Amino acid sequence: MTSNKSPGLPPLFLLAMTDQGYAAAKHLSAYGIPIVGFFPNNKGFEYFSRLPCQKHVLPASNNDRMALLRKTAGDFDQKPVLMLTAESYFPFIYEHFDEINQLFALEMPDADTLHQMLDKNRFSAFAETYHLKIPKSTEVGLHLQSEEQLSEDLNYPLVIKPKYRTDRWNGRYHTKKAFLAHNRQEALSVCTELLQVIDWLVVQEFVPGPDTNVYFCLTYLTASGEALDTFCGQKIHQHPILFGNTSSALAVDLPALKAESLRILKTAKMSGFCSVEFKQHAVTGDFYVIEPTVGRMDRQQYVAMVSKHDMVLKAYCHLARISQLTPRKQKENFLYVEESLQMKSYLDYHHYKSKEQGRIRHLLRTHKICFMHLTLRDPLPSLLVLAGVLKHLLHYLLKGKTRYFEEDDLTRQLLQLNHHKAQQSGAAAAEKKEKVLTVTK
């Protein structure tokens, strides 16, 4: 660890420095920005990074967390910048918001505004008021009978996922982000099982289409509503496949999605990091809003950091109240890859004998690769990431499946459905790829 008190750049506190938090540390530390990393535990590969000048494991209680943040902020002469990477820290932040807002430079909407976008029932009402095209969805809570909460007019299959992914969820289901149900009985069974681990679930209709039909628009809005920058991307693969986290993505230019995302987020009076995910219907070509991400960095934020739209660097400079730093070399025609997730995604597609596995092979030949984690400046975490990738590959070679993989007939059916829909739609859907989104007044 290095000395903290210096006349240099204000420190950046990352809560937490895992996943996209590590990617931000890797990226911003190259500018000489002091990084303070907070971790949920000392077991992840990110904890072994040499990039931060301080590393701290977060205590369990909110009061102890606040005491740690207060003490650590006092180690620096300049007001630290605070960036969040996970929704699980929202309750802590809002419980101590007044003090955190005094100690740190950050921008977030008030709690009620934020939860309007995170609560599926409230967001559905928002979508109806402002004419957003969304799949039908509802929330199912532990305190009520699932039968009473599952609407009869939902169209199957359904995606069932936690409202917030907690440490308990991650410990039980690892990287699994959601489950699928193809009828009401199966949906009730899945909800009953999952509610033993989590208090609230989101149940949402499935929009047909492969991973490449998913698009996202990342931005940073100041408290006055100014967008520091905006970036649009297209998912190539996800893990788990069809409805998981981004494992690979490309930069795309979709002005209509950019305009619609900013309309949604500004109308909702968002501030700070925020984004909107869309999925294009495989037959109609219509874009559906799948979910907003607000109050924190998105997991695939690194894809924007290495592009011409580095809103993380711009957000840091804005919050630190310093002149914009000169961007380092920006990449074009690149493929973003999250190493372990992409390996698992590729192998899972191979298991299902899906042609989707060929898509990534083609892109690897035609694009430069930007890895989310790997860097020569931080060798130990990079070696641990590579070891994890190798472990997934060896597990597949020895046992015919990736770690934690569960054979899923419904996933196989959805892959076949997507293939059928793609043939059915043909060139018509492709022509709608760039269609202008219109809002009915």
PDB file of C-alpha atoms in Angstrom, residues 280-286 421-435:
ATOM      1  CA  GLN A 280     -35.643  -6.683 -30.157  1.00  0.00           C
ATOM      2  CA  HIS A 281     -38.524  -9.071 -30.828  1.00  0.00           C
ATOM      3  CA  ALA A 282     -37.316 -11.764 -33.226  1.00  0.00           C
ATOM      4  CA  VAL A 283     -40.447 -11.543 -35.386  1.00  0.00           C
ATOM      5  CA  THR A 284     -41.868  -8.025 -35.178  1.00  0.00           C
ATOM      6  CA  GLY A 285     -38.550  -6.190 -34.858  1.00  0.00           C
ATOM      7  CA  ASP A 286     -40.004  -4.041 -32.068  1.00  0.00           C
ATOM      8  CA  LYS A 421     -38.522 -17.222 -35.206  1.00  0.00           C
ATOM      9  CA  ALA A 422     -35.366 -16.075 -36.992  1.00  0.00           C
ATOM     10  CA  GLN A 423     -36.302 -18.164 -40.031  1.00  0.00           C
ATOM     11  CA  GLN A 424     -39.893 -16.972 -39.827  1.00  0.00           C
ATOM     12  CA  SER A 425     -38.991 -13.312 -39.679  1.00  0.00           C
ATOM     13  CA  GLY A 426     -36.199 -13.467 -42.273  1.00  0.00           C
ATOM     14  CA  ALA A 427     -35.125 -10.231 -43.807  1.00  0.00           C
ATOM     15  CA  ALA A 428     -38.136  -8.338 -42.480  1.00  0.00           C
ATOM     16  CA  ALA A 429     -36.808  -8.236 -38.919  1.00  0.00           C
ATOM     17  CA  ALA A 430     -33.329  -7.298 -40.137  1.00  0.00           C
ATOM     18  CA  GLU A 431     -34.757  -4.289 -41.951  1.00  0.00           C
ATOM     19  CA  LYS A 432     -36.322  -3.146 -38.688  1.00  0.00           C
ATOM     20  CA  LYS A 433     -33.016  -3.255 -36.858  1.00  0.00           C
ATOM     21  CA  GLU A 434     -32.535   0.467 -37.282  1.00  0.00           C
ATOM     22  CA  LYS A 435     -36.225   1.395 -37.052  1.00  0.00           C
TER      23      LYS A 435
END
